[in-house]
XYZ file of N, CA and C in Angstrom:
246
model
N -11.724 3.496 12.759
C -11.588 2.574 11.641
C -10.142 2.093 11.536
N -9.942 1.006 10.798
C -8.600 0.461 10.620
C -7.678 1.466 9.942
N -8.207 2.184 8.960
C -7.372 3.138 8.227
C -6.935 4.302 9.117
N -7.802 4.749 9.986
C -7.426 5.816 10.929
C -6.318 5.343 11.850
N -6.424 4.099 12.303
C -5.391 3.532 13.176
C -4.059 3.413 12.433
N -4.102 3.017 11.161
C -2.882 2.899 10.363
C -2.187 4.254 10.276
N -2.951 5.318 10.026
C -2.359 6.657 9.932
C -1.808 7.105 11.284
N -2.507 6.762 12.347
C -2.032 7.121 13.687
C -0.740 6.371 14.019
N -0.691 5.085 13.649
C 0.483 4.258 13.935
C 1.662 4.555 13.015
N 1.401 5.173 11.858
C 2.436 5.493 10.864
C 2.319 6.967 10.492
N 2.648 7.868 11.409
C 2.419 9.296 11.150
C 3.311 9.894 10.071
N 4.427 9.238 9.760
C 5.344 9.739 8.729
C 5.357 8.753 7.570
N 5.381 9.264 6.370
C 5.389 8.447 5.155
C 6.523 7.428 5.208
N 6.194 6.159 4.984
C 7.206 5.102 5.036
C 8.145 5.138 3.835
N 7.784 5.864 2.798
C 8.598 5.912 1.586
C 9.614 7.049 1.625
N 9.134 8.278 1.730
C 10.075 9.407 1.716
C 10.614 9.715 3.112
N 9.940 9.211 4.143
C 10.333 9.423 5.539
C 10.460 10.899 5.886
N 9.677 11.716 5.196
C 9.782 13.149 5.376
C 8.430 13.797 5.668
N 7.442 13.480 4.860
C 6.133 14.119 4.967
C 5.198 13.317 5.863
N 4.138 13.983 6.303
C 3.120 13.313 7.109
C 2.327 12.326 6.265
N 1.973 11.214 6.867
C 1.113 10.241 6.188
C -0.293 10.805 6.117
N -0.800 10.920 4.924
C -2.164 11.413 4.721
C -3.016 10.402 3.972
N -2.386 9.341 3.461
C -3.109 8.290 2.752
C -2.646 6.939 3.274
N -3.465 5.938 3.029
C -3.130 4.575 3.426
C -2.757 3.803 2.168
N -1.641 3.096 2.215
C -1.162 2.333 1.070
C -1.141 0.849 1.416
N -1.344 0.015 0.405
C -1.244 -1.429 0.570
C 0.226 -1.839 0.454
N 0.713 -2.610 1.393
C 2.083 -3.109 1.343
C 2.209 -4.098 0.181
N 1.341 -5.091 0.148
C 1.225 -5.966 -1.014
C 0.096 -5.364 -1.845
N 0.427 -4.898 -3.040
C -0.571 -4.207 -3.860
C -1.687 -5.149 -4.302
N -2.803 -4.551 -4.632
C -3.924 -5.328 -5.143
C -3.519 -6.055 -6.422
N -2.733 -5.391 -7.256
C -2.279 -5.996 -8.509
C -1.411 -7.221 -8.232
N -0.450 -7.078 -7.311
C 0.446 -8.202 -6.993
C -0.342 -9.368 -6.416
N -1.293 -9.077 -5.523
C -2.121 -10.126 -4.945
C -2.875 -10.870 -6.044
N -3.419 -10.130 -6.996
C -4.180 -10.721 -8.098
C -3.283 -11.626 -8.943
N -2.119 -11.092 -9.332
C -1.191 -11.830 -10.196
C -0.677 -13.094 -9.507
N -0.487 -13.023 -8.193
C 0.053 -14.168 -7.456
C -1.016 -15.167 -7.020
N -2.168 -15.118 -7.656
C -3.195 -16.126 -7.403
C -4.433 -15.631 -6.690
N -4.458 -14.368 -6.301
C -5.625 -13.830 -5.621
C -6.892 -13.896 -6.447
N -6.728 -13.948 -7.781
C -7.884 -14.008 -8.670
C -8.718 -15.256 -8.426
N -8.127 -16.272 -7.802
C -8.850 -17.515 -7.530
C -9.851 -17.358 -6.393
N -9.635 -16.356 -5.552
C -10.483 -16.154 -4.380
C -11.669 -15.257 -4.707
N -12.690 -15.354 -3.884
C -13.855 -14.485 -4.060
C -13.446 -13.040 -3.781
N -14.228 -12.118 -4.272
C -13.944 -10.696 -4.055
C -13.871 -10.373 -2.566
N -14.764 -10.965 -1.777
C -14.787 -10.710 -0.335
C -13.488 -11.176 0.334
N -13.019 -12.351 -0.033
C -11.773 -12.883 0.549
C -10.594 -12.000 0.143
N -10.523 -11.619 -1.137
C -9.433 -10.742 -1.603
C -9.463 -9.413 -0.862
N -10.635 -8.836 -0.724
C -10.763 -7.544 -0.055
C -10.331 -7.628 1.405
N -10.760 -8.686 2.077
C -10.361 -8.857 3.480
C -8.852 -8.996 3.607
N -8.234 -9.728 2.704
C -6.783 -9.947 2.760
C -6.024 -8.653 2.446
N -6.406 -7.994 1.375
C -5.715 -6.780 0.943
C -5.881 -5.646 1.951
N -7.055 -5.552 2.557
C -7.335 -4.444 3.475
C -7.114 -4.797 4.941
N -6.492 -5.941 5.195
C -6.147 -6.297 6.563
C -5.147 -5.268 7.090
N -5.298 -4.808 8.330
C -4.385 -3.789 8.874
C -2.898 -4.160 8.752
N -2.573 -5.440 8.755
C -1.167 -5.845 8.629
C -0.621 -5.600 7.219
N -1.510 -5.327 6.254
C -1.088 -5.059 4.879
C -1.229 -3.577 4.527
N -1.435 -2.736 5.514
C -1.614 -1.308 5.268
C -0.539 -0.501 5.976
N -0.146 0.591 5.354
C 0.830 1.492 5.966
C 0.504 2.919 5.564
N 1.074 3.868 6.261
C 0.839 5.272 5.952
C 1.799 5.778 4.887
N 1.287 6.655 4.035
C 2.105 7.263 2.984
C 1.620 8.693 2.756
N 2.502 9.523 2.237
C 2.107 10.908 1.957
C 1.389 10.978 0.609
N 0.777 12.098 0.355
C -0.009 12.288 -0.859
C 0.871 12.405 -2.103
N 2.171 12.591 -1.952
C 3.079 12.621 -3.109
C 3.537 11.216 -3.469
N 3.956 10.454 -2.467
C 4.512 9.122 -2.724
C 3.452 8.104 -3.143
N 2.356 8.036 -2.427
C 1.390 6.970 -2.677
C 0.891 6.950 -4.123
N 0.389 8.050 -4.664
C -0.094 7.964 -6.045
C 1.020 7.783 -7.070
N 2.208 8.266 -6.771
C 3.278 8.172 -7.771
C 3.883 6.774 -7.849
N 3.770 5.971 -6.792
C 4.374 4.644 -6.837
C 3.444 3.589 -7.401
N 2.170 3.852 -7.471
C 1.244 2.887 -8.074
C 1.361 1.525 -7.430
N 1.550 0.488 -8.253
C 1.639 -0.878 -7.713
C 3.075 -1.383 -7.656
N 4.043 -0.491 -7.845
C 5.435 -0.907 -7.748
C 5.864 -0.965 -6.285
N 6.942 -1.650 -6.023
C 7.421 -1.803 -4.654
C 8.626 -0.913 -4.399
N 8.719 -0.411 -3.189
C 9.843 0.426 -2.789
C 11.148 -0.347 -2.977
N 12.142 0.323 -3.562
C 13.436 -0.303 -3.759
C 13.553 -1.076 -5.054
N 12.492 -1.134 -5.833
C 12.587 -1.822 -7.120
C 12.667 -0.762 -8.213
N 11.659 -0.698 -9.065
C 11.720 0.241 -10.176
C 11.193 1.629 -9.841
N 10.833 1.855 -8.593
C 10.278 3.145 -8.175
C 11.130 3.753 -7.080
N 11.327 5.063 -7.150
C 12.068 5.782 -6.129
C 11.197 6.911 -5.610
N 11.166 7.125 -4.285
C 10.351 8.208 -3.748
C 10.716 9.549 -4.395
N 9.745 10.459 -4.507
C 9.994 11.746 -5.145
C 11.214 12.497 -4.609
N 11.524 12.394 -3.299
C 12.652 13.123 -2.734
C 13.996 12.626 -3.271
N 14.022 11.383 -3.788
C 15.267 10.774 -4.254
C 15.434 10.832 -5.770
N 14.516 11.489 -6.438
C 14.594 11.560 -7.908
C 15.529 12.641 -8.342
């Protein structure tokens, strides 16, 4: 599957750069896509865009849930840097 390939291609969390990637994260969040006009598209089109392998990356189980829909380097800092 695409998600398995993403984890294989990104074995280390892109945020903390320390732990193994165990989850797949959206680079452009679903929320950001929606706010920036994604709401105009059908659910199928939004899903295909958001879940395209080019919009997915590996993240650890600590970073991914804690960052929510915020972007790295903005208002969120990985747990190791807190």
